[in-house]
Tab-separated table of N, CA and C in Angstrom:
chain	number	residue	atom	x	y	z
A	1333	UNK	N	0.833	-1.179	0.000
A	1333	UNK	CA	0.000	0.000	0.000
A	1333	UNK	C	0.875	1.238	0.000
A	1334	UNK	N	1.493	1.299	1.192
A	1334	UNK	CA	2.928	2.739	1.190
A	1334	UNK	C	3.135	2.439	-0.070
A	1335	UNK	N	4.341	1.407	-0.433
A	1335	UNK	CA	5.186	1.673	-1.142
A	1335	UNK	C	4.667	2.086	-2.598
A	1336	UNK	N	3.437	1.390	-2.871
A	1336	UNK	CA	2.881	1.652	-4.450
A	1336	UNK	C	2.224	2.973	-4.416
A	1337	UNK	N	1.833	4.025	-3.563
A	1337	UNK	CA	0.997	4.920	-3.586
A	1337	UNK	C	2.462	5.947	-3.402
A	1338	UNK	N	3.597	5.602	-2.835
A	1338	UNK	CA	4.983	6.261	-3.123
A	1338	UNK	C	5.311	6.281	-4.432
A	1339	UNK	N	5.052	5.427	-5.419
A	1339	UNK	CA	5.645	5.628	-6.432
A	1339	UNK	C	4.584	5.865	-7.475
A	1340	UNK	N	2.993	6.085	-7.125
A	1340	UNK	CA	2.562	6.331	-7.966
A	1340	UNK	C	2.720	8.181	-7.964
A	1341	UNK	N	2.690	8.567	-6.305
A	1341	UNK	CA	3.232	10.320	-6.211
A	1341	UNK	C	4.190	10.663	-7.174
A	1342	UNK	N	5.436	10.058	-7.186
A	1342	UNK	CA	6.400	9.809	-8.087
A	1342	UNK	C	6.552	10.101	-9.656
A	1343	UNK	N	6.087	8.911	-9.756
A	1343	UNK	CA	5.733	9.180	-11.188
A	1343	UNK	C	5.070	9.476	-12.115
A	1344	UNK	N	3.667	10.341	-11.666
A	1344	UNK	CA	3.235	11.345	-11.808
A	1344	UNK	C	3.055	12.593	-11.513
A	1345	UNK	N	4.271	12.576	-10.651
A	1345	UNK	CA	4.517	13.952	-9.833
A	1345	UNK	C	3.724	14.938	-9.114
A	1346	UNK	N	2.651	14.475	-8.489
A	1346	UNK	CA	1.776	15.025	-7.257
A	1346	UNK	C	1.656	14.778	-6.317
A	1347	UNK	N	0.387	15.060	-5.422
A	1347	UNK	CA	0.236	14.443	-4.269
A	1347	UNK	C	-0.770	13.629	-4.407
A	1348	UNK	N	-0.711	12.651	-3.956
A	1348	UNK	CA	-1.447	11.299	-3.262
A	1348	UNK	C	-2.060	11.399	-1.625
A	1349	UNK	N	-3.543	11.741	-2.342
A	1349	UNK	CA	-4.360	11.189	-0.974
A	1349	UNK	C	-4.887	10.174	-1.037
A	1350	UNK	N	-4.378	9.040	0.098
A	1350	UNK	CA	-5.065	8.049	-0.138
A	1350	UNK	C	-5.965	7.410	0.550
A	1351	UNK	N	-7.557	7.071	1.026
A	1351	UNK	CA	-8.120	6.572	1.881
A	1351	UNK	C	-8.729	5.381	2.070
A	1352	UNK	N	-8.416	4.628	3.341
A	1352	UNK	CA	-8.300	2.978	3.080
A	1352	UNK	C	-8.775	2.875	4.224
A	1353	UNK	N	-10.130	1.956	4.366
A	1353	UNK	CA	-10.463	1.526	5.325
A	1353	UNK	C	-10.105	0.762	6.445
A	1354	UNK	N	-10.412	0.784	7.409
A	1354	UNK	CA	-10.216	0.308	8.784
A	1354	UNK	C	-10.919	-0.550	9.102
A	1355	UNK	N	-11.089	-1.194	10.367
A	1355	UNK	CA	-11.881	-2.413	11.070
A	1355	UNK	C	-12.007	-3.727	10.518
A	1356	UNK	N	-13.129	-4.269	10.702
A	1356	UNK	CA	-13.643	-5.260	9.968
A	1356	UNK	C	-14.859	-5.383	9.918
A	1357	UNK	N	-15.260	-6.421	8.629
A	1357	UNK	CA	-16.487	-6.445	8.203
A	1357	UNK	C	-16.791	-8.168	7.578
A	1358	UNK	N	-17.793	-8.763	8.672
A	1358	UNK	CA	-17.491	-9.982	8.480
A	1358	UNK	C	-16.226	-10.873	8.645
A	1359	UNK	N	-16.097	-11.624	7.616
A	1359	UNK	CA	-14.185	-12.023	7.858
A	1359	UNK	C	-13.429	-11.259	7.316
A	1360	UNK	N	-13.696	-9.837	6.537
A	1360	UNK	CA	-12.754	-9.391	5.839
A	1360	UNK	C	-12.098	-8.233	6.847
A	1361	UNK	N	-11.232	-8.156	7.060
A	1361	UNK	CA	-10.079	-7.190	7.949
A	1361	UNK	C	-9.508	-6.094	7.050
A	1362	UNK	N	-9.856	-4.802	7.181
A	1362	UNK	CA	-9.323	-4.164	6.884
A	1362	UNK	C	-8.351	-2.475	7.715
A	1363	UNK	N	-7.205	-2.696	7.387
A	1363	UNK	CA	-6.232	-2.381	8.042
A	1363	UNK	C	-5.514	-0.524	8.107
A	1364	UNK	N	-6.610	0.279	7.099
A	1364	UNK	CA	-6.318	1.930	7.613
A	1364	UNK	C	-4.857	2.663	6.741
A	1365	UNK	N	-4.391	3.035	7.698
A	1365	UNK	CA	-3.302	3.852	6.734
A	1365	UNK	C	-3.370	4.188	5.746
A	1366	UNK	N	-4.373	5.092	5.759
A	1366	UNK	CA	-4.695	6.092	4.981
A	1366	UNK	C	-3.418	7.130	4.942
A	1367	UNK	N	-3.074	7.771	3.452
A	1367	UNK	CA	-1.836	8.512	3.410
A	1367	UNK	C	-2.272	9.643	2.662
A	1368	UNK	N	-1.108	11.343	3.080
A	1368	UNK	CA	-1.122	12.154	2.147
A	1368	UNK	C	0.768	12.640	1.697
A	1369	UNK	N	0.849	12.341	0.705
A	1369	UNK	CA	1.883	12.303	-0.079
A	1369	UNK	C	2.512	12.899	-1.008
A	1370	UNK	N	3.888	13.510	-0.470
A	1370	UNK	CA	3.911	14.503	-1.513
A	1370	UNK	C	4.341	14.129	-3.221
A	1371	UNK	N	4.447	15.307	-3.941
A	1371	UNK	CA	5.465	14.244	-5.493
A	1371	UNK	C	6.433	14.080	-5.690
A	1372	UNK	N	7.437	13.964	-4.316
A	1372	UNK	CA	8.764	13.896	-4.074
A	1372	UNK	C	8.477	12.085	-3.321
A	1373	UNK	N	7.462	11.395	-3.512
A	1373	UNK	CA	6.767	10.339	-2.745
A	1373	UNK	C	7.681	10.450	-1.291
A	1374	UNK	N	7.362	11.549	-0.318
A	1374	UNK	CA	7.208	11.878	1.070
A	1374	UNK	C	6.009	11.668	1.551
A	1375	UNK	N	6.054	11.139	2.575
A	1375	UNK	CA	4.668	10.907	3.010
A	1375	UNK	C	4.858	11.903	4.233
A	1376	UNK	N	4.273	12.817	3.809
A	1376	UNK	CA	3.632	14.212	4.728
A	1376	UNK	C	3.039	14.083	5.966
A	1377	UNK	N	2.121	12.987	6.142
A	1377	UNK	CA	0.581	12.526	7.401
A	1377	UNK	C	0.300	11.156	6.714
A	1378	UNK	N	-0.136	10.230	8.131
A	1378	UNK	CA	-0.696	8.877	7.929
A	1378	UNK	C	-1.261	8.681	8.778
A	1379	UNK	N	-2.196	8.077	9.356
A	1379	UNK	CA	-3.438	7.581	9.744
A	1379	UNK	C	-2.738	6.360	10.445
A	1380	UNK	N	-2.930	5.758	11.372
A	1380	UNK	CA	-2.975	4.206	12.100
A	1380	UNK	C	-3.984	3.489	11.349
A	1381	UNK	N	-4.300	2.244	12.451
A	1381	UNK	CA	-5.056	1.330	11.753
A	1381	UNK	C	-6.626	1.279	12.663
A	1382	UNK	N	-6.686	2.404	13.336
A	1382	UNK	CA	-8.160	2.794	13.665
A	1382	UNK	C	-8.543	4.353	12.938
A	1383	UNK	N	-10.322	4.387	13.158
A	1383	UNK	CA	-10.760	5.631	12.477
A	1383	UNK	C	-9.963	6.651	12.940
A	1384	UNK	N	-10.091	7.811	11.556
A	1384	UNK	CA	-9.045	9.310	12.471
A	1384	UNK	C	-9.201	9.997	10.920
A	1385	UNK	N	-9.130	11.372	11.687
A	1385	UNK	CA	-9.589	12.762	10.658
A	1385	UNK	C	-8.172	12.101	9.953
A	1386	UNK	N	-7.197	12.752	9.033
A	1386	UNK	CA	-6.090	13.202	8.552
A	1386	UNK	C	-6.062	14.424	8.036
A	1387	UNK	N	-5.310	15.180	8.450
A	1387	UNK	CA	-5.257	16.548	7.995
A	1387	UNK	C	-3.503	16.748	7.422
A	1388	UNK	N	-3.250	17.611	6.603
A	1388	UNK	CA	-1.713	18.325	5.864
A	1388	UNK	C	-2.502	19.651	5.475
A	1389	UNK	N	-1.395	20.122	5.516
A	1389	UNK	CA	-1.576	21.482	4.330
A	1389	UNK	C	-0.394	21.271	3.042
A	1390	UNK	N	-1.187	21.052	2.174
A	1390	UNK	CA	-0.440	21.105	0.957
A	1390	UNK	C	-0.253	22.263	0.329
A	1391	UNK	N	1.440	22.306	-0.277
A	1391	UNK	CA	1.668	23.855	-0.803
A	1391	UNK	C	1.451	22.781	-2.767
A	1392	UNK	N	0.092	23.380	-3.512
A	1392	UNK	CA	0.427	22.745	-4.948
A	1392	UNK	C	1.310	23.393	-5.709
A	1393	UNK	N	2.102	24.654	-5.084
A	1393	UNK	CA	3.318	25.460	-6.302
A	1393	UNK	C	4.649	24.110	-6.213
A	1394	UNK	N	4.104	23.621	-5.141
A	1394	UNK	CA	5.203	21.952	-5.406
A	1394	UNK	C	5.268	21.632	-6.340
A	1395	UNK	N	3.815	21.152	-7.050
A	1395	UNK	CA	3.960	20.042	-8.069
A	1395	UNK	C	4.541	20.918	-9.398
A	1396	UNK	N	4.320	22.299	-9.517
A	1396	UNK	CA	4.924	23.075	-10.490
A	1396	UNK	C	6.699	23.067	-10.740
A	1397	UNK	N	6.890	23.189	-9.604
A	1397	UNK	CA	8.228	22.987	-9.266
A	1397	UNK	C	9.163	21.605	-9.820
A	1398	UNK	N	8.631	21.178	-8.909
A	1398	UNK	CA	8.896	19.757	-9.683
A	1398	UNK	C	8.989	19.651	-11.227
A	1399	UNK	N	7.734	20.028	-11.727
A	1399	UNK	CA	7.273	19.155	-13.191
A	1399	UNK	C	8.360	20.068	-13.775
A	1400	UNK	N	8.634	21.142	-13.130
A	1400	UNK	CA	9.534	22.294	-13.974
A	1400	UNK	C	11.245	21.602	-13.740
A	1401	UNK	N	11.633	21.097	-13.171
A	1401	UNK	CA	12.875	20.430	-12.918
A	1401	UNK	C	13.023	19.133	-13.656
A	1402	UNK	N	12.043	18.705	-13.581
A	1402	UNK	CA	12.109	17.244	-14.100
A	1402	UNK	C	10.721	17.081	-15.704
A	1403	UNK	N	10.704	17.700	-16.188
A	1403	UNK	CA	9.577	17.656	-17.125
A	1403	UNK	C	9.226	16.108	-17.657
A	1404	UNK	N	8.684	15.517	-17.219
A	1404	UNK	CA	8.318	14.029	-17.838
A	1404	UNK	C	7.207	14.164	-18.754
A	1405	UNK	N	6.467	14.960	-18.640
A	1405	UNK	CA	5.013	15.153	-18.904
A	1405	UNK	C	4.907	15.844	-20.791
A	1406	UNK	N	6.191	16.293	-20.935
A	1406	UNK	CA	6.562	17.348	-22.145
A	1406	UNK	C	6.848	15.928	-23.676
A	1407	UNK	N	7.292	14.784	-23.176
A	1407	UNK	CA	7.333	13.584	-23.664
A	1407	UNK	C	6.259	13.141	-23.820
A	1408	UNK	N	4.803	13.685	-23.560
A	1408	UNK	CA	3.906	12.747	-23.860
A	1408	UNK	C	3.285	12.677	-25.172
A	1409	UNK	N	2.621	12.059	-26.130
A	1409	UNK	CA	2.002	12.459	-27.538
A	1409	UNK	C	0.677	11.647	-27.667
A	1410	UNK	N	-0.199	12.554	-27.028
A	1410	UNK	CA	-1.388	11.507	-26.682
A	1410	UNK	C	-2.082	11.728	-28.273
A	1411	UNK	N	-1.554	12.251	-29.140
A	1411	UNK	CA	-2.203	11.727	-30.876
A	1411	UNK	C	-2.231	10.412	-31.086
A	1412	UNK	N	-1.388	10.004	-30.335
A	1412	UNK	CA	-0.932	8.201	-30.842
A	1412	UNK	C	-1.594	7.130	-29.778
A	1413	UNK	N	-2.503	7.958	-29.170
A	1413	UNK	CA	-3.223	6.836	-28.348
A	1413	UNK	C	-4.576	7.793	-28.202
């Protein structure tokens, strides 16, 4: 869960909020850690594995920053798909 929601921040260069349930329901267990993530895949705030607000303040002149250092996005040619 971390690690793939780290690299999806990553390599699309934003932030990742992610929200994932807790408790259980029947036999199925589900386990929380809920994340907010920056596009440097930092994880900013995370949640345990009971209910809970999550709060960050995100600055988005980040993701500008970024895309401006690293342009991945300038490679794309969506004519061909």
């Amino acid at each position: 869960w971390r690690t793939l929601l780290m690299a999806r921040a990553i390599e699309n260069q934003m932030f990742v909020i992610a929200c994932n349930r807790c408790g259980t329901s029947g036999t199925s267990s589900f386990f929380g850690h809920s994340l907010i993530i920056d596009p440097w895949g930092e994880i900013i705030a995370e949640a345990g594995d009971e209910e809970t607000i999550l709060r960050a303040e995100i600055d988005l002149e980040l993701v500008d920053q970024i895309r401006g250092r690293i342009p991945v996005f300038e490679d794309r040619r969506p004519s061909l798909y």
